[in-house]
Amino acid sequence: MALDLVIRGGTLATAQKTYRADLGIEGERIAAIGHDLSARRTIDASGKLVLPGGIDSHCHIEQLSSMGVMTADDFYSATVSAAYGGTTTVIPFCAQHRADDLRKVLADYHERARTKAVIDYGFHLIIANPDEPTLREHLPEAIGSGVRSFKIFMTYERTRLTDEQILDVMAAARRHGALVMVHAENHGMISWLAGRMVKQGNTLPRYHAICHTRGAEAEAIQRVVALAELVDCPILIVHVSTAEGIDAIREARARGLKVLGETCPQYLFLTAKDIDIGLEGALFCCSPPPRDEAAQEACWRGLKDGTLHVYSSDHAPYGREGKLPKGESTTFREMANGVPGLELRLPLLYTYGVGAGRITLEEFVNLTATRHAQTYGLYPRKGTIAVGSDADLAIWDPEKSVVIEQTHDRTGYTPYRGRRLKGWPLTVLSRGEVIVQEGKLGAERGRGRFLAREPSQSLRPLGREVPEIAQLKAWKTPLEL
Ligand code: DUC
Ligand code: ZN
Ligand code: ZN
C-alpha cells in the first residue's frame, strides 16, 4: 500500500487501550495501524504518545454575548489556539438573540467560520426565541443540515427561557433528533442576590461568585431533569461546577434517565479565591463561577465515575475591554462572563489528571475526544484512532515541561499563567496535514471544514413515560409532542 505518511514507533492511545504501533496515513485518513509500515514521509514518534486530536464541544467563537460584547477571538485565532493545544475539532455556538431569525444566524456563522477556521468545526445553536416559526420550521431545517444540538439558558434576562418554552424546545428536539444542552442556574436566586449586592455597594468581581450560589445550580438541574423526564428528552447539563449539581445528575442517571454532564478546566483548576483579587478578578469571572477545593474534588469524582461525561473548555474569550467596559467603575453585573481555555484544556488535564494519577490515559482520550465525537454524532470519523477515521492526531511529548506564559488566543491573558505543566502536544495533524510542528503553525486560514453531524445514540429518547403521559395513552388521548 502506498502510504503518504507514517508516524513511526509511537505509543498509541484510544479510549480502550494503549499500545505500540506505527500509524499509516493516506490522504486525509488513517489507512493502516501495524508494525514496520513505510511511506513517502515519516514522523519519528519514539518516546511519544500518539493521541486522537481533542474535540472541544463547548466553546464560544466570534459570538456576540447577550449583552452585545463580541468575543476577542474570531474563527482564525480561536482555532489556531485550539490547534496549538492539541485540539483538532471544535463545536462552537451560533447564538440567536431574541430578535434574530435562526436561518440568518446560522448563515452568518457559516460565513464567519468558512474563511477563517484552520481545523474542522461543527455548530450548536443557542435558542433564545423559541417562537412558532423557529420551532416549526427553522429549527428542523437547522437540524437537517447537521446542527444536531442546541443550548438553552435558564438564567440571564435576555436569553432565559420559561419552563413552558423549555418544554417546547425539548419536544422539538425529540421530534427532529437533536440534543438539548442546558445552562442550569436558577435565575431568580441569582438576580435577587445580585440586586441586593449592587444596592449595598458590593460590586467587585468576588460578589459575582457569591450570587451564583451552589443551590442555584442544583435547583435548576433538578428542575430541568424533571422537565426532560416529562417529555422523555435526553439532555446534557453544561459546565457543571458543584457537588450538589453533580449529585443531582448522578441521582437522575441512577433512575435510568438520559442526563449527561459536562465540566470544564475552570471548575477543576480555579477557585473563588482567584476572583477575590479586586477588580482584576474580572478576568476569572465566569458562570457558573469556580468554587472551592471540595467542589474541585467532586468534579474529579464525577469525571472518574462517568456522571460528568465530557470535559470541554467553555472558551469564552474576552479582553479587558469586555471584562471592564466601564473601567474601575464596572460592577460585576457588567463584566463579560467567561475565561479562555481552548489551548490549555488538554495540557491541564494531562498534567493534573494523567500525570498526577487521577485518571488513566484512556480516560483522558475518552473525556477529551472520544465521548465528544460519540455524543455529538461525529464518531468514528473523529475522536479515535482507527483505520478509516480522519487522521486528526496529536503527538505528545509526555516529558516536556512548560511554564505557561501566554496562549495564542486574543484575550491577552490566561488564568493559568505561571503554572508548570508536564506533557505537551508537539505535533498536531488535521486530516493528515501537519498543522502544528514544534511550536510552528503550518495551517492555512480557512482550511477547516464544516462537519454536518449525524444523530447519535445520546439523543435517542428512552421510550419511557411518566405515569400521567402513560395514562393519556391508555385513554387513547395521547399527548401530541
Ligand atoms: N455560559 C457559557 O456557557 N459560557 C459563558 C457564559 C455562560 O453563561
Ligand atoms: Zn452557559
Ligand atoms: Zn459556554
Tab-separated table of C-alpha atoms and ligand atoms in Angstrom:
chain	number	residue	atom	x	y	z
A	1	MET	CA	0.000	0.000	0.000
A	2	ALA	CA	1.358	3.433	-0.916
A	3	LEU	CA	1.068	5.386	2.310
A	4	ASP	CA	1.690	9.122	2.317
A	5	LEU	CA	2.913	9.333	5.859
A	6	VAL	CA	3.914	7.018	8.673
A	7	ILE	CA	4.050	8.037	12.311
A	8	ARG	CA	6.623	5.563	13.477
A	9	GLY	CA	7.381	3.990	16.826
A	10	GLY	CA	4.896	5.883	18.981
A	11	THR	CA	2.583	4.734	21.738
A	12	LEU	CA	-0.989	4.988	20.506
A	13	ALA	CA	-3.883	5.512	22.878
A	14	THR	CA	-7.619	5.278	22.355
A	15	ALA	CA	-10.423	5.273	24.904
A	16	GLN	CA	-9.973	1.479	25.128
A	17	LYS	CA	-6.262	0.758	25.069
A	18	THR	CA	-2.687	1.974	24.883
A	19	TYR	CA	-0.267	0.113	22.614
A	20	ARG	CA	2.854	0.460	20.494
A	21	ALA	CA	2.327	0.635	16.748
A	22	ASP	CA	3.097	2.581	13.601
A	23	LEU	CA	0.279	4.578	12.131
A	24	GLY	CA	-0.078	4.966	8.366
A	25	ILE	CA	-1.920	7.823	6.689
A	26	GLU	CA	-3.161	8.014	3.147
A	27	GLY	CA	-4.653	11.308	2.081
A	28	GLU	CA	-6.827	12.596	4.906
A	29	ARG	CA	-7.442	9.313	6.679
A	30	ILE	CA	-5.797	6.680	8.800
A	31	ALA	CA	-5.099	3.814	6.409
A	32	ALA	CA	-3.053	1.343	8.449
A	33	ILE	CA	-2.045	0.540	12.002
A	34	GLY	CA	0.720	-2.017	12.365
A	35	HIS	CA	4.418	-2.577	12.538
A	36	ASP	CA	7.223	-1.712	10.135
A	37	LEU	CA	4.985	0.428	7.942
A	38	SER	CA	6.712	2.512	5.321
A	39	ALA	CA	5.660	5.583	3.399
A	40	ARG	CA	6.912	8.536	1.422
A	41	ARG	CA	7.309	10.555	4.620
A	42	THR	CA	7.980	9.550	8.218
A	43	ILE	CA	7.478	11.244	11.543
A	44	ASP	CA	9.534	9.659	14.292
A	45	ALA	CA	7.317	9.304	17.370
A	46	SER	CA	9.536	7.111	19.511
A	47	GLY	CA	9.137	8.021	23.148
A	48	LYS	CA	5.985	9.969	22.274
A	49	LEU	CA	2.255	9.423	22.666
A	50	VAL	CA	0.026	9.457	19.608
A	51	LEU	CA	-3.477	10.505	20.631
A	52	PRO	CA	-6.666	11.406	18.792
A	53	GLY	CA	-6.856	15.178	18.361
A	54	GLY	CA	-9.022	16.761	21.013
A	55	ILE	CA	-12.619	17.693	20.329
A	56	ASP	CA	-13.849	20.747	22.174
A	57	SER	CA	-17.618	20.594	22.138
A	58	HIS	CA	-18.191	23.744	24.143
A	59	CYS	CA	-16.563	26.989	23.053
A	60	HIS	CA	-17.670	30.465	22.029
A	61	ILE	CA	-16.065	31.854	18.907
A	62	GLU	CA	-16.827	35.122	17.126
A	63	GLN	CA	-20.015	35.228	19.143
A	64	LEU	CA	-21.895	38.244	20.390
A	65	SER	CA	-22.810	37.830	24.058
A	66	SER	CA	-26.363	38.548	25.209
A	67	MET	CA	-25.043	41.904	26.450
A	68	GLY	CA	-23.710	42.711	22.982
A	69	VAL	CA	-19.984	42.092	23.532
A	70	MET	CA	-18.049	40.338	20.754
A	71	THR	CA	-15.579	37.635	21.780
A	72	ALA	CA	-11.927	38.566	21.444
A	73	ASP	CA	-11.341	35.567	19.195
A	74	ASP	CA	-12.543	35.074	15.677
A	75	PHE	CA	-12.573	31.703	13.939
A	76	TYR	CA	-8.937	32.092	12.944
A	77	SER	CA	-7.394	32.976	16.301
A	78	ALA	CA	-9.588	30.539	18.230
A	79	THR	CA	-8.877	27.565	16.001
A	80	VAL	CA	-5.161	28.367	15.861
A	81	SER	CA	-5.138	28.453	19.648
A	82	ALA	CA	-7.040	25.153	19.753
A	83	ALA	CA	-4.574	23.526	17.362
A	84	TYR	CA	-1.589	24.577	19.475
A	85	GLY	CA	-3.223	22.787	22.402
A	86	GLY	CA	-3.796	19.514	20.544
A	87	THR	CA	-7.452	20.094	19.658
A	88	THR	CA	-8.459	19.354	16.069
A	89	THR	CA	-12.236	19.808	16.138
A	90	VAL	CA	-14.385	22.481	17.749
A	91	ILE	CA	-18.131	22.788	18.148
A	92	PRO	CA	-18.901	26.430	18.958
A	93	PHE	CA	-22.310	28.082	19.249
A	94	CYS	CA	-24.357	30.065	16.776
A	95	ALA	CA	-26.196	32.401	19.106
A	96	GLN	CA	-29.727	33.501	18.389
A	97	HIS	CA	-30.672	36.695	20.180
A	98	ARG	CA	-34.342	37.319	20.761
A	99	ALA	CA	-34.937	39.376	17.637
A	100	ASP	CA	-32.945	37.072	15.355
A	101	ASP	CA	-34.145	34.776	12.616
A	102	LEU	CA	-32.395	31.452	13.206
A	103	ARG	CA	-31.744	30.927	9.473
A	104	LYS	CA	-29.811	34.164	9.276
A	105	VAL	CA	-27.902	33.366	12.469
A	106	LEU	CA	-26.760	30.056	11.059
A	107	ALA	CA	-25.821	31.546	7.687
A	108	ASP	CA	-23.778	34.274	9.421
A	109	TYR	CA	-21.752	31.807	11.473
A	110	HIS	CA	-21.123	29.610	8.437
A	111	GLU	CA	-19.716	32.662	6.695
A	112	ARG	CA	-17.556	33.638	9.677
A	113	ALA	CA	-16.041	30.176	10.023
A	114	ARG	CA	-15.669	29.248	6.352
A	115	THR	CA	-12.907	31.694	5.552
A	116	LYS	CA	-11.003	31.509	8.835
A	117	ALA	CA	-11.127	28.159	10.646
A	118	VAL	CA	-7.912	26.130	10.478
A	119	ILE	CA	-9.463	22.971	11.960
A	120	ASP	CA	-12.786	21.241	11.370
A	121	TYR	CA	-15.859	22.528	13.127
A	122	GLY	CA	-19.490	21.761	13.789
A	123	PHE	CA	-22.089	24.092	15.264
A	124	HIS	CA	-24.573	24.093	18.115
A	125	LEU	CA	-27.326	26.677	18.267
A	126	ILE	CA	-28.338	28.866	21.186
A	127	ILE	CA	-32.107	29.240	21.199
A	128	ALA	CA	-33.285	32.463	22.827
A	129	ASN	CA	-36.593	32.823	20.999
A	130	PRO	CA	-38.462	29.546	20.524
A	131	ASP	CA	-41.398	31.102	18.695
A	132	GLU	CA	-43.649	29.272	16.251
A	133	PRO	CA	-41.565	29.752	13.051
A	134	THR	CA	-38.367	28.845	14.911
A	135	LEU	CA	-39.751	25.630	16.345
A	136	ARG	CA	-41.854	24.517	13.414
A	137	GLU	CA	-39.608	25.451	10.533
A	138	HIS	CA	-36.206	26.948	11.222
A	139	LEU	CA	-35.029	24.551	13.911
A	140	PRO	CA	-35.907	21.385	11.956
A	141	GLU	CA	-34.147	22.882	8.940
A	142	ALA	CA	-31.010	23.542	11.003
A	143	ILE	CA	-31.112	20.037	12.479
A	144	GLY	CA	-31.460	18.595	8.982
A	145	SER	CA	-28.308	20.457	7.962
A	146	GLY	CA	-26.278	18.657	10.632
A	147	VAL	CA	-26.616	21.082	13.545
A	148	ARG	CA	-27.903	18.484	15.962
A	149	SER	CA	-27.640	20.204	19.326
A	150	PHE	CA	-28.692	23.427	20.927
A	151	LYS	CA	-28.154	25.222	24.150
A	152	ILE	CA	-30.848	26.819	26.239
A	153	PHE	CA	-30.430	29.112	29.226
A	154	MET	CA	-32.345	29.024	32.490
A	155	THR	CA	-30.770	32.315	33.535
A	156	TYR	CA	-29.802	35.709	32.017
A	157	GLU	CA	-32.517	38.272	31.353
A	158	ARG	CA	-32.016	38.282	27.593
A	159	THR	CA	-31.682	34.575	26.893
A	160	ARG	CA	-33.505	32.612	29.597
A	161	LEU	CA	-36.475	30.506	28.673
A	162	THR	CA	-39.549	29.821	30.777
A	163	ASP	CA	-40.296	26.241	31.795
A	164	GLU	CA	-43.002	26.129	29.119
A	165	GLN	CA	-40.556	27.296	26.461
A	166	ILE	CA	-38.009	24.730	27.625
A	167	LEU	CA	-40.618	22.006	27.227
A	168	ASP	CA	-41.416	23.294	23.720
A	169	VAL	CA	-37.730	23.178	22.763
A	170	MET	CA	-37.340	19.694	24.225
A	171	ALA	CA	-40.379	18.462	22.314
A	172	ALA	CA	-38.917	19.837	19.067
A	173	ALA	CA	-35.522	18.283	19.814
A	174	ARG	CA	-37.149	14.927	20.475
A	175	ARG	CA	-39.215	15.096	17.318
A	176	HIS	CA	-36.391	16.067	14.990
A	177	GLY	CA	-33.378	14.381	16.604
A	178	ALA	CA	-31.240	16.881	18.471
A	179	LEU	CA	-29.565	17.075	21.864
A	180	VAL	CA	-30.606	19.812	24.306
A	181	MET	CA	-27.719	21.368	26.236
A	182	VAL	CA	-28.719	23.292	29.334
A	183	HIS	CA	-27.162	26.179	31.223
A	184	ALA	CA	-28.771	25.275	34.527
A	185	GLU	CA	-28.849	28.021	37.139
A	186	ASN	CA	-31.863	29.457	38.965
A	187	HIS	CA	-32.372	32.952	37.582
A	188	GLY	CA	-34.416	34.330	40.467
A	189	MET	CA	-31.889	33.385	43.106
A	190	ILE	CA	-29.018	34.935	41.164
A	191	SER	CA	-30.698	38.168	40.155
A	192	TRP	CA	-32.271	38.698	43.588
A	193	LEU	CA	-28.895	38.363	45.280
A	194	ALA	CA	-27.142	40.464	42.629
A	195	GLY	CA	-29.687	43.264	43.052
A	196	ARG	CA	-29.074	43.295	46.806
A	197	MET	CA	-25.318	43.211	46.391
A	198	VAL	CA	-25.227	46.153	43.988
A	199	LYS	CA	-27.618	48.153	46.205
A	200	GLN	CA	-25.310	47.540	49.145
A	201	GLY	CA	-22.328	48.737	47.094
A	202	ASN	CA	-20.769	45.285	46.811
A	203	THR	CA	-19.808	45.437	43.165
A	204	LEU	CA	-16.373	43.794	42.959
A	205	PRO	CA	-15.955	40.620	40.893
A	206	ARG	CA	-15.910	38.440	44.018
A	207	TYR	CA	-19.622	39.157	44.535
A	208	HIS	CA	-20.333	37.506	41.194
A	209	ALA	CA	-19.268	34.210	42.764
A	210	ILE	CA	-21.484	34.869	45.777
A	211	CYS	CA	-24.610	35.464	43.676
A	212	HIS	CA	-24.273	32.289	41.612
A	213	THR	CA	-24.874	30.015	44.585
A	214	ARG	CA	-24.371	26.288	44.678
A	215	GLY	CA	-28.068	25.938	45.389
A	216	ALA	CA	-28.942	27.892	42.239
A	217	GLU	CA	-27.134	25.296	40.146
A	218	ALA	CA	-28.593	22.320	41.995
A	219	GLU	CA	-32.179	23.630	41.875
A	220	ALA	CA	-32.029	24.315	38.151
A	221	ILE	CA	-30.550	20.900	37.374
A	222	GLN	CA	-33.261	19.156	39.397
A	223	ARG	CA	-35.960	21.208	37.662
A	224	VAL	CA	-34.678	20.685	34.134
A	225	VAL	CA	-34.307	16.949	34.800
A	226	ALA	CA	-37.999	16.869	35.751
A	227	LEU	CA	-38.892	18.765	32.567
A	228	ALA	CA	-36.797	16.393	30.458
A	229	GLU	CA	-38.413	13.384	32.117
A	230	LEU	CA	-41.884	14.701	31.271
A	231	VAL	CA	-41.011	14.974	27.576
A	232	ASP	CA	-38.650	11.957	27.543
A	233	CYS	CA	-35.879	14.082	26.113
A	234	PRO	CA	-32.166	13.379	26.697
A	235	ILE	CA	-30.258	16.396	27.983
A	236	LEU	CA	-26.682	17.437	28.639
A	237	ILE	CA	-26.008	19.828	31.513
A	238	VAL	CA	-23.108	22.044	30.508
A	239	HIS	CA	-20.377	23.486	32.739
A	240	VAL	CA	-21.318	21.711	35.979
A	241	SER	CA	-19.436	23.236	38.897
A	242	THR	CA	-20.823	21.918	42.194
A	243	ALA	CA	-21.010	18.726	44.239
A	244	GLU	CA	-24.741	19.414	44.623
A	245	GLY	CA	-25.243	19.680	40.870
A	246	ILE	CA	-23.249	16.527	40.234
A	247	ASP	CA	-25.318	14.688	42.844
A	248	ALA	CA	-28.498	15.781	41.069
A	249	ILE	CA	-27.175	14.347	37.788
A	250	ARG	CA	-25.991	11.176	39.496
A	251	GLU	CA	-29.424	10.676	41.012
A	252	ALA	CA	-31.166	11.220	37.667
A	253	ARG	CA	-28.836	8.740	35.990
A	254	ALA	CA	-29.406	6.222	38.776
A	255	ARG	CA	-33.111	6.441	37.888
A	256	GLY	CA	-32.159	5.490	34.338
A	257	LEU	CA	-32.653	8.926	32.805
A	258	LYS	CA	-30.502	10.129	29.932
A	259	VAL	CA	-28.853	13.071	31.623
A	260	LEU	CA	-25.258	13.789	30.668
A	261	GLY	CA	-22.926	16.191	32.438
A	262	GLU	CA	-20.000	18.320	31.352
A	263	THR	CA	-17.327	20.099	33.322
A	264	CYS	CA	-14.523	22.441	32.328
A	265	PRO	CA	-10.952	23.371	33.378
A	266	GLN	CA	-12.094	26.329	35.476
A	267	TYR	CA	-14.000	24.002	37.821
A	268	LEU	CA	-11.024	21.675	38.250
A	269	PHE	CA	-8.179	24.183	38.428
A	270	LEU	CA	-9.558	27.508	39.733
A	271	THR	CA	-11.438	28.502	42.876
A	272	ALA	CA	-13.404	31.556	44.039
A	273	LYS	CA	-10.154	32.785	45.625
A	274	ASP	CA	-8.855	33.530	42.124
A	275	ILE	CA	-11.712	36.010	41.709
A	276	ASP	CA	-11.157	37.621	45.095
A	277	ILE	CA	-8.254	39.839	43.989
A	278	GLY	CA	-10.034	43.140	43.499
A	279	LEU	CA	-11.071	44.381	40.071
A	280	GLU	CA	-8.565	42.122	38.296
A	281	GLY	CA	-10.755	39.242	39.424
A	282	ALA	CA	-12.954	40.137	36.439
A	283	LEU	CA	-10.527	38.115	34.324
A	284	PHE	CA	-11.550	34.995	36.262
A	285	CYS	CA	-15.310	35.668	36.219
A	286	CYS	CA	-17.350	33.019	34.501
A	287	SER	CA	-20.776	31.496	35.023
A	288	PRO	CA	-21.124	29.374	36.964
A	289	PRO	CA	-18.119	30.560	38.952
A	290	PRO	CA	-15.217	28.445	40.209
A	291	ARG	CA	-15.963	27.249	43.773
A	292	ASP	CA	-13.590	25.626	46.274
A	293	GLU	CA	-11.314	22.610	46.642
A	294	ALA	CA	-14.207	20.386	47.754
A	295	ALA	CA	-16.117	21.223	44.574
A	296	GLN	CA	-12.992	20.545	42.505
A	297	GLU	CA	-12.758	17.113	44.123
A	298	ALA	CA	-16.425	16.475	43.353
A	299	CYS	CA	-15.769	17.332	39.690
A	300	TRP	CA	-12.827	14.908	39.553
A	301	ARG	CA	-15.035	12.195	41.078
A	302	GLY	CA	-17.772	12.990	38.580
A	303	LEU	CA	-15.332	12.648	35.679
A	304	LYS	CA	-13.984	9.411	37.068
A	305	ASP	CA	-17.360	7.732	37.616
A	306	GLY	CA	-18.918	8.987	34.368
A	307	THR	CA	-21.515	11.313	35.917
A	308	LEU	CA	-19.610	14.009	34.068
A	309	HIS	CA	-19.448	12.634	30.582
A	310	VAL	CA	-17.285	15.173	28.786
A	311	TYR	CA	-14.631	17.753	29.614
A	312	SER	CA	-14.809	20.901	27.448
A	313	SER	CA	-13.219	24.330	27.682
A	314	ASP	CA	-16.222	26.681	27.608
A	315	HIS	CA	-13.703	29.018	25.985
A	316	ALA	CA	-15.435	32.406	26.266
A	317	PRO	CA	-12.675	34.850	25.387
A	318	TYR	CA	-12.962	38.497	26.380
A	319	GLY	CA	-10.148	41.001	26.694
A	320	ARG	CA	-10.019	43.806	29.244
A	321	GLU	CA	-12.493	45.944	27.277
A	322	GLY	CA	-15.109	43.215	27.521
A	323	LYS	CA	-14.346	42.461	31.129
A	324	LEU	CA	-14.173	46.044	32.367
A	325	PRO	CA	-16.240	48.157	29.932
A	326	LYS	CA	-16.543	50.987	32.466
A	327	GLY	CA	-13.021	50.711	33.813
A	328	GLU	CA	-12.810	50.923	37.582
A	329	SER	CA	-16.496	51.647	37.979
A	330	THR	CA	-17.562	48.409	36.260
A	331	THR	CA	-19.792	46.307	38.505
A	332	PHE	CA	-19.706	42.520	38.395
A	333	ARG	CA	-23.048	42.627	36.580
A	334	GLU	CA	-21.486	44.439	33.628
A	335	MET	CA	-18.477	42.189	33.110
A	336	ALA	CA	-18.474	39.791	30.176
A	337	ASN	CA	-18.667	36.270	31.501
A	338	GLY	CA	-16.101	33.658	30.643
A	339	VAL	CA	-12.477	32.599	30.561
A	340	PRO	CA	-10.210	31.406	27.755
A	341	GLY	CA	-9.416	27.685	27.761
A	342	LEU	CA	-9.267	26.229	24.245
A	343	GLU	CA	-5.495	25.881	24.188
A	344	LEU	CA	-4.755	24.651	27.696
A	345	ARG	CA	-7.755	22.344	28.172
A	346	LEU	CA	-5.784	19.236	27.251
A	347	PRO	CA	-2.365	20.075	28.740
A	348	LEU	CA	-4.028	20.965	32.078
A	349	LEU	CA	-5.958	17.695	32.244
A	350	TYR	CA	-2.903	15.760	31.177
A	351	THR	CA	-0.722	17.231	33.915
A	352	TYR	CA	-3.206	17.214	36.779
A	353	GLY	CA	-5.148	14.155	35.605
A	354	VAL	CA	-2.866	11.635	33.899
A	355	GLY	CA	0.387	12.942	35.375
A	356	ALA	CA	-0.996	13.037	38.904
A	357	GLY	CA	-2.526	9.577	38.569
A	358	ARG	CA	-6.137	10.761	38.884
A	359	ILE	CA	-7.201	9.394	35.500
A	360	THR	CA	-5.717	6.946	33.034
A	361	LEU	CA	-4.506	7.857	29.577
A	362	GLU	CA	-7.522	6.031	28.114
A	363	GLU	CA	-9.860	8.092	30.287
A	364	PHE	CA	-8.067	11.227	29.136
A	365	VAL	CA	-8.722	10.319	25.499
A	366	ASN	CA	-12.329	9.477	26.286
A	367	LEU	CA	-13.005	12.726	28.160
A	368	THR	CA	-11.254	14.996	25.684
A	369	ALA	CA	-12.140	13.396	22.349
A	370	THR	CA	-13.995	10.091	22.039
A	371	ARG	CA	-17.100	10.878	24.064
A	372	HIS	CA	-17.460	14.262	22.356
A	373	ALA	CA	-17.473	12.526	18.977
A	374	GLN	CA	-19.920	9.868	20.147
A	375	THR	CA	-22.272	12.295	21.872
A	376	TYR	CA	-22.374	14.827	19.064
A	377	GLY	CA	-22.575	12.494	16.079
A	378	LEU	CA	-19.005	12.583	14.768
A	379	TYR	CA	-17.864	9.076	15.678
A	380	PRO	CA	-15.874	7.203	14.354
A	381	ARG	CA	-14.861	9.819	11.802
A	382	LYS	CA	-13.449	11.891	14.651
A	383	GLY	CA	-12.386	11.148	18.214
A	384	THR	CA	-10.485	7.899	17.820
A	385	ILE	CA	-7.557	6.194	16.132
A	386	ALA	CA	-8.904	3.598	13.726
A	387	VAL	CA	-8.481	2.658	10.104
A	388	GLY	CA	-10.890	4.851	8.137
A	389	SER	CA	-11.032	7.653	10.702
A	390	ASP	CA	-9.809	11.134	9.833
A	391	ALA	CA	-6.119	11.473	10.603
A	392	ASP	CA	-6.707	14.076	13.330
A	393	LEU	CA	-3.881	13.397	15.722
A	394	ALA	CA	-1.707	14.969	18.359
A	395	ILE	CA	1.767	13.657	19.073
A	396	TRP	CA	2.546	14.368	22.707
A	397	ASP	CA	5.855	14.501	24.495
A	398	PRO	CA	4.908	13.204	27.958
A	399	GLU	CA	8.159	14.546	29.419
A	400	LYS	CA	8.068	18.071	28.036
A	401	SER	CA	7.695	20.629	30.778
A	402	VAL	CA	6.264	24.063	30.015
A	403	VAL	CA	5.726	27.102	32.221
A	404	ILE	CA	2.606	28.828	30.934
A	405	GLU	CA	3.111	32.392	29.778
A	406	GLN	CA	0.613	33.352	27.113
A	407	THR	CA	-1.603	31.357	24.791
A	408	HIS	CA	-2.378	32.085	21.128
A	409	ASP	CA	-5.895	33.416	21.638
A	410	ARG	CA	-6.597	37.156	21.599
A	411	THR	CA	-7.695	37.737	25.175
A	412	GLY	CA	-4.228	38.855	26.244
A	413	TYR	CA	-4.231	36.725	29.370
A	414	THR	CA	-4.607	33.193	30.639
A	415	PRO	CA	-5.989	32.250	34.056
A	416	TYR	CA	-3.297	29.565	34.230
A	417	ARG	CA	-0.266	31.821	33.810
A	418	GLY	CA	2.804	30.697	35.759
A	419	ARG	CA	1.762	27.049	36.072
A	420	ARG	CA	4.249	24.371	35.188
A	421	LEU	CA	2.640	21.699	33.026
A	422	LYS	CA	4.268	18.425	32.084
A	423	GLY	CA	3.168	16.704	28.887
A	424	TRP	CA	2.691	18.740	25.724
A	425	PRO	CA	1.323	18.225	22.180
A	426	LEU	CA	4.317	18.842	19.919
A	427	THR	CA	2.948	17.926	16.530
A	428	VAL	CA	-0.687	18.192	15.507
A	429	LEU	CA	-2.284	16.795	12.363
A	430	SER	CA	-5.676	17.582	10.924
A	431	ARG	CA	-6.942	15.262	8.179
A	432	GLY	CA	-3.388	14.088	7.555
A	433	GLU	CA	-1.882	17.552	7.285
A	434	VAL	CA	0.682	18.703	9.834
A	435	ILE	CA	-0.809	21.939	11.154
A	436	VAL	CA	1.449	22.478	14.177
A	437	GLN	CA	5.018	21.284	14.473
A	438	GLU	CA	7.437	22.142	17.240
A	439	GLY	CA	5.645	25.387	18.024
A	440	LYS	CA	5.174	26.466	14.396
A	441	LEU	CA	1.838	26.813	12.664
A	442	GLY	CA	1.569	25.178	9.251
A	443	ALA	CA	-2.149	25.602	8.672
A	444	GLU	CA	-3.714	27.748	6.052
A	445	ARG	CA	-6.514	30.056	7.045
A	446	GLY	CA	-9.896	28.645	6.036
A	447	ARG	CA	-8.710	25.038	5.590
A	448	GLY	CA	-11.110	23.832	8.302
A	449	ARG	CA	-14.340	22.215	7.116
A	450	PHE	CA	-17.867	22.282	8.448
A	451	LEU	CA	-18.961	18.961	9.932
A	452	ALA	CA	-22.602	18.044	9.418
A	453	ARG	CA	-23.319	15.773	12.361
A	454	GLU	CA	-25.329	12.541	12.409
A	455	PRO	CA	-27.953	11.684	15.018
A	456	SER	CA	-26.192	9.877	17.872
A	457	GLN	CA	-27.355	7.350	20.466
A	458	SER	CA	-27.150	10.128	23.055
A	459	LEU	CA	-30.127	11.960	21.650
A	460	ARG	CA	-32.383	8.937	21.237
A	461	PRO	CA	-35.309	9.117	23.714
A	462	LEU	CA	-35.681	6.341	26.261
A	463	GLY	CA	-39.236	5.488	25.258
A	464	ARG	CA	-40.225	5.795	28.903
A	465	GLU	CA	-43.314	7.695	30.005
A	466	VAL	CA	-44.191	9.346	33.291
A	467	PRO	CA	-47.461	7.882	34.679
A	468	GLU	CA	-49.640	10.782	33.520
A	469	ILE	CA	-48.403	10.580	29.928
A	470	ALA	CA	-48.887	6.798	30.007
A	471	GLN	CA	-52.438	7.342	31.287
A	472	LEU	CA	-53.210	9.662	28.393
A	473	LYS	CA	-52.039	6.971	26.023
A	474	ALA	CA	-54.164	4.323	27.768
A	475	TRP	CA	-57.188	6.581	27.350
A	476	LYS	CA	-56.324	6.896	23.655
A	477	THR	CA	-55.913	10.627	24.061
A	478	PRO	CA	-52.116	10.756	23.777
A	479	LEU	CA	-50.082	13.890	24.269
A	480	GLU	CA	-49.096	15.274	20.900
A	481	LEU	CA	-45.493	16.405	21.079
B	1	DUC	N1	-22.298	30.230	29.753
B	1	DUC	C1	-21.422	29.680	28.963
B	1	DUC	O1	-21.602	28.555	28.532
B	1	DUC	N2	-20.319	30.351	28.612
B	1	DUC	C2	-20.046	31.644	29.033
B	1	DUC	C3	-21.031	32.257	29.909
B	1	DUC	C4	-22.189	31.427	30.232
B	1	DUC	O2	-23.063	31.834	30.956
B	2	ZN	ZN	-23.632	28.682	29.974
B	3	ZN	ZN	-20.296	28.350	27.257
